mmCIF file of C-alpha atoms in Angstrom:
data_model
loop_
_atom_site.group_PDB
_atom_site.id
_atom_site.type_symbol
_atom_site.label_atom_id
_atom_site.label_comp_id
_atom_site.label_asym_id
_atom_site.label_seq_id
_atom_site.Cartn_x
_atom_site.Cartn_y
_atom_site.Cartn_z
ATOM 1 C CA UNK A 642 112.784 -0.394 42.531
ATOM 2 C CA UNK A 643 109.427 0.003 40.681
ATOM 3 C CA UNK A 644 108.889 -1.836 37.234
ATOM 4 C CA UNK A 645 108.179 0.852 34.847
ATOM 5 C CA UNK A 646 105.056 0.760 32.494
ATOM 6 C CA UNK A 647 106.174 -0.334 28.961
ATOM 7 C CA UNK A 648 105.876 1.915 26.299
ATOM 8 C CA UNK A 649 106.719 1.242 22.296
ATOM 9 C CA UNK A 650 110.317 2.560 22.821
ATOM 10 C CA UNK A 651 111.055 -0.008 25.578
ATOM 11 C CA UNK A 652 108.910 -2.869 24.289
ATOM 12 C CA UNK A 653 110.167 -2.958 20.726
ATOM 13 C CA UNK A 654 113.713 -3.406 20.899
ATOM 14 C CA UNK A 655 116.125 -4.660 18.112
ATOM 15 C CA UNK A 656 117.106 -8.022 17.949
ATOM 16 C CA UNK A 657 120.020 -9.386 20.308
ATOM 17 C CA UNK A 658 122.475 -9.657 17.146
ATOM 18 C CA UNK A 659 122.232 -5.880 16.696
ATOM 19 C CA UNK A 660 123.515 -3.053 19.176
ATOM 20 C CA UNK A 661 120.930 -2.129 21.643
ATOM 21 C CA UNK A 662 120.786 1.442 19.982
ATOM 22 C CA UNK A 663 120.318 0.163 16.686
ATOM 23 C CA UNK A 664 116.779 1.669 16.414
ATOM 24 C CA UNK A 665 117.485 5.055 18.444
ATOM 25 C CA UNK A 666 116.516 7.223 15.295
ATOM 26 C CA UNK A 667 113.436 5.337 14.406
ATOM 27 C CA UNK A 668 110.269 7.113 15.934
ATOM 28 C CA UNK A 669 108.695 5.213 18.507
ATOM 29 C CA UNK A 670 105.511 4.503 16.661
ATOM 30 C CA UNK A 671 107.241 2.950 13.700
ATOM 31 C CA UNK A 672 109.418 0.570 15.750
ATOM 32 C CA UNK A 673 106.618 -1.815 15.862
ATOM 33 C CA UNK A 674 107.054 -2.303 11.864
ATOM 34 C CA UNK A 675 110.991 -2.930 12.541
ATOM 35 C CA UNK A 676 110.441 -5.210 15.548
ATOM 36 C CA UNK A 677 107.459 -6.958 13.435
ATOM 37 C CA UNK A 678 109.442 -7.594 10.189
ATOM 38 C CA UNK A 679 112.038 -9.237 12.298
ATOM 39 C CA UNK A 680 109.580 -11.683 13.925
ATOM 40 C CA UNK A 681 107.748 -12.660 10.773
ATOM 41 C CA UNK A 682 110.908 -12.453 8.390
ATOM 42 C CA UNK A 683 108.898 -10.458 5.754
ATOM 43 C CA UNK A 684 109.000 -6.847 4.782
ATOM 44 C CA UNK A 685 106.271 -4.549 6.284
ATOM 45 C CA UNK A 686 106.092 -0.888 5.163
ATOM 46 C CA UNK A 687 104.772 1.478 7.342
ATOM 47 C CA UNK A 688 101.980 3.678 5.675
ATOM 48 C CA UNK A 689 102.616 7.197 3.954
ATOM 49 C CA UNK A 690 99.643 9.119 5.550
ATOM 50 C CA UNK A 691 97.197 9.510 8.199
ATOM 51 C CA UNK A 692 93.409 8.553 8.149
ATOM 52 C CA UNK A 693 91.706 11.839 9.050
ATOM 53 C CA UNK A 694 89.321 12.045 11.637
ATOM 54 C CA UNK A 695 89.996 8.614 13.255
ATOM 55 C CA UNK A 696 91.501 8.149 16.586
ATOM 56 C CA UNK A 697 91.647 5.336 18.992
ATOM 57 C CA UNK A 698 92.438 5.716 22.998
ATOM 58 C CA UNK A 699 95.347 4.184 24.690
ATOM 59 C CA UNK A 700 94.905 1.909 27.572
ATOM 60 C CA UNK A 701 97.370 0.250 30.131
ATOM 61 C CA UNK A 702 96.962 -3.731 29.750
ATOM 62 C CA UNK A 703 99.253 -5.442 32.146
ATOM 63 C CA UNK A 704 101.667 -2.966 32.375
ATOM 64 C CA UNK A 705 101.787 -1.797 28.647
ATOM 65 C CA UNK A 706 100.344 1.302 26.907
ATOM 66 C CA UNK A 707 98.201 -0.558 24.110
ATOM 67 C CA UNK A 708 95.880 0.415 21.398
ATOM 68 C CA UNK A 709 93.460 -1.925 19.748
ATOM 69 C CA UNK A 710 93.054 -1.973 15.755
ATOM 70 C CA UNK A 711 89.561 -2.751 14.643
ATOM 71 C CA UNK A 712 90.906 -5.859 12.747
ATOM 72 C CA UNK A 713 91.317 -7.218 16.288
ATOM 73 C CA UNK A 714 95.270 -6.686 16.479
ATOM 74 C CA UNK A 715 96.728 -4.698 18.995
ATOM 75 C CA UNK A 716 100.327 -3.111 19.685
ATOM 76 C CA UNK A 717 102.059 -1.234 22.416
ATOM 77 C CA UNK A 718 101.916 2.445 21.997
ATOM 78 C CA UNK A 719 103.618 5.478 23.723
ATOM 79 C CA UNK A 720 102.733 9.198 24.620
ATOM 80 C CA UNK A 721 105.679 10.299 23.116
ATOM 81 C CA UNK A 722 104.642 9.371 19.693
ATOM 82 C CA UNK A 723 100.848 9.642 19.460
ATOM 83 C CA UNK A 724 99.995 7.653 16.292
ATOM 84 C CA UNK A 725 99.427 4.125 15.535
ATOM 85 C CA UNK A 726 99.357 1.947 12.223
ATOM 86 C CA UNK A 727 98.368 -1.729 12.081
ATOM 87 C CA UNK A 728 101.172 -4.233 10.810
ATOM 88 C CA UNK A 729 98.454 -6.679 10.383
ATOM 89 C CA UNK A 730 95.590 -5.149 8.206
ATOM 90 C CA UNK A 731 97.506 -2.238 6.914
ATOM 91 C CA UNK A 732 95.571 0.489 8.565
ATOM 92 C CA UNK A 733 97.162 3.864 8.013
ATOM 93 C CA UNK A 734 98.282 6.141 10.738
ATOM 94 C CA UNK A 735 95.700 7.308 13.375
ATOM 95 C CA UNK A 736 95.788 9.499 16.150
ATOM 96 C CA UNK A 737 96.144 7.987 19.632
ATOM 97 C CA UNK A 738 94.489 9.749 22.481
ATOM 98 C CA UNK A 739 96.316 9.378 25.797
ATOM 99 C CA UNK A 740 95.612 11.134 29.220
ATOM 100 C CA UNK A 741 96.648 14.678 29.722
ATOM 101 C CA UNK A 742 99.405 13.207 32.400
ATOM 102 C CA UNK A 743 100.272 9.660 31.255
ATOM 103 C CA UNK A 744 103.033 9.639 34.165
ATOM 104 C CA UNK A 745 100.698 10.492 36.546
ATOM 105 C CA UNK A 746 98.431 7.424 35.358
ATOM 106 C CA UNK A 747 101.517 5.383 35.392
ATOM 107 C CA UNK A 748 102.272 6.578 39.130
ATOM 108 C CA UNK A 749 99.101 6.100 40.302
ATOM 109 C CA UNK A 750 99.412 1.974 39.230
ATOM 110 C CA UNK A 751 102.921 1.778 40.740
ATOM 111 C CA UNK A 752 101.918 0.177 43.932
ATOM 112 C CA UNK A 753 100.454 -2.759 42.087
ATOM 113 C CA UNK A 754 102.055 -6.099 40.526
ATOM 114 C CA UNK A 755 102.720 -5.567 36.936
ATOM 115 C CA UNK A 756 100.178 -7.965 35.834
ATOM 116 C CA UNK A 757 97.543 -6.045 37.603
ATOM 117 C CA UNK A 758 98.099 -2.645 36.325
ATOM 118 C CA UNK A 759 95.440 -1.705 34.125
ATOM 119 C CA UNK A 760 93.688 1.364 33.049
ATOM 120 C CA UNK A 761 91.103 2.726 30.721
ATOM 121 C CA UNK A 762 90.634 6.188 29.652
ATOM 122 C CA UNK A 763 87.704 7.827 31.024
ATOM 123 C CA UNK A 764 86.530 9.145 27.961
ATOM 124 C CA UNK A 765 87.040 5.759 26.044
ATOM 125 C CA UNK A 766 83.452 4.670 25.014
ATOM 126 C CA UNK A 767 84.170 1.138 25.604
ATOM 127 C CA UNK A 768 84.308 -0.293 22.035
ATOM 128 C CA UNK A 769 86.819 2.080 20.193
ATOM 129 C CA UNK A 770 86.120 0.147 16.864
ATOM 130 C CA UNK A 771 82.852 -1.474 15.593
ATOM 131 C CA UNK A 772 82.987 -4.922 14.962
ATOM 132 C CA UNK A 773 83.938 -5.859 11.472
ATOM 133 C CA UNK A 774 80.874 -6.336 9.175
ATOM 134 C CA UNK A 775 80.866 -10.279 8.300
ATOM 135 C CA UNK A 776 82.264 -10.607 4.674
ATOM 136 C CA UNK A 777 80.133 -13.758 4.023
ATOM 137 C CA UNK A 778 76.432 -14.742 5.011
ATOM 138 C CA UNK A 779 76.258 -16.559 8.171
ATOM 139 C CA UNK A 780 74.697 -20.082 7.928
ATOM 140 C CA UNK A 781 71.684 -20.358 10.213
ATOM 141 C CA UNK A 782 72.348 -22.920 13.126
ATOM 142 C CA UNK A 783 71.409 -26.391 12.706
ATOM 143 C CA UNK A 784 68.026 -27.542 14.492
ATOM 144 C CA UNK A 785 67.531 -30.726 16.227
ATOM 145 C CA UNK A 786 64.945 -31.690 13.754
ATOM 146 C CA UNK A 787 67.381 -31.346 10.759
ATOM 147 C CA UNK A 788 69.660 -34.040 12.338
ATOM 148 C CA UNK A 789 67.185 -36.814 12.370
#
């Protein structure tokens, strides 16, 4: 038996005190908000709308479909609900780009150990998000002569 690649619907599961199907009607991309609320013990509301023109590429990282946020956070995604929003910085819904055949990508990695299952979309430019601009001026490094 092969261990399947994790998707949002198999990764973000209800806490043990709830029935296993408690989140069955919650769309897969929104389950991260339920899971996060339980973990941090505070209310986190999913965004209302999409950020038009923004997209991020999904990748497989250690046997999970993952999307990265420009704030440095990441979450598990799924090809069955191709959107993501950030629970950390509050970035609204954006489109997630998956390969045309995610099942074929997963099958191509099935012979590897789960920790070795990694894949990057061939069209991903390598840095989906630009590095955030510094919010404050950075101090100049100290030089040896200033320490004397």
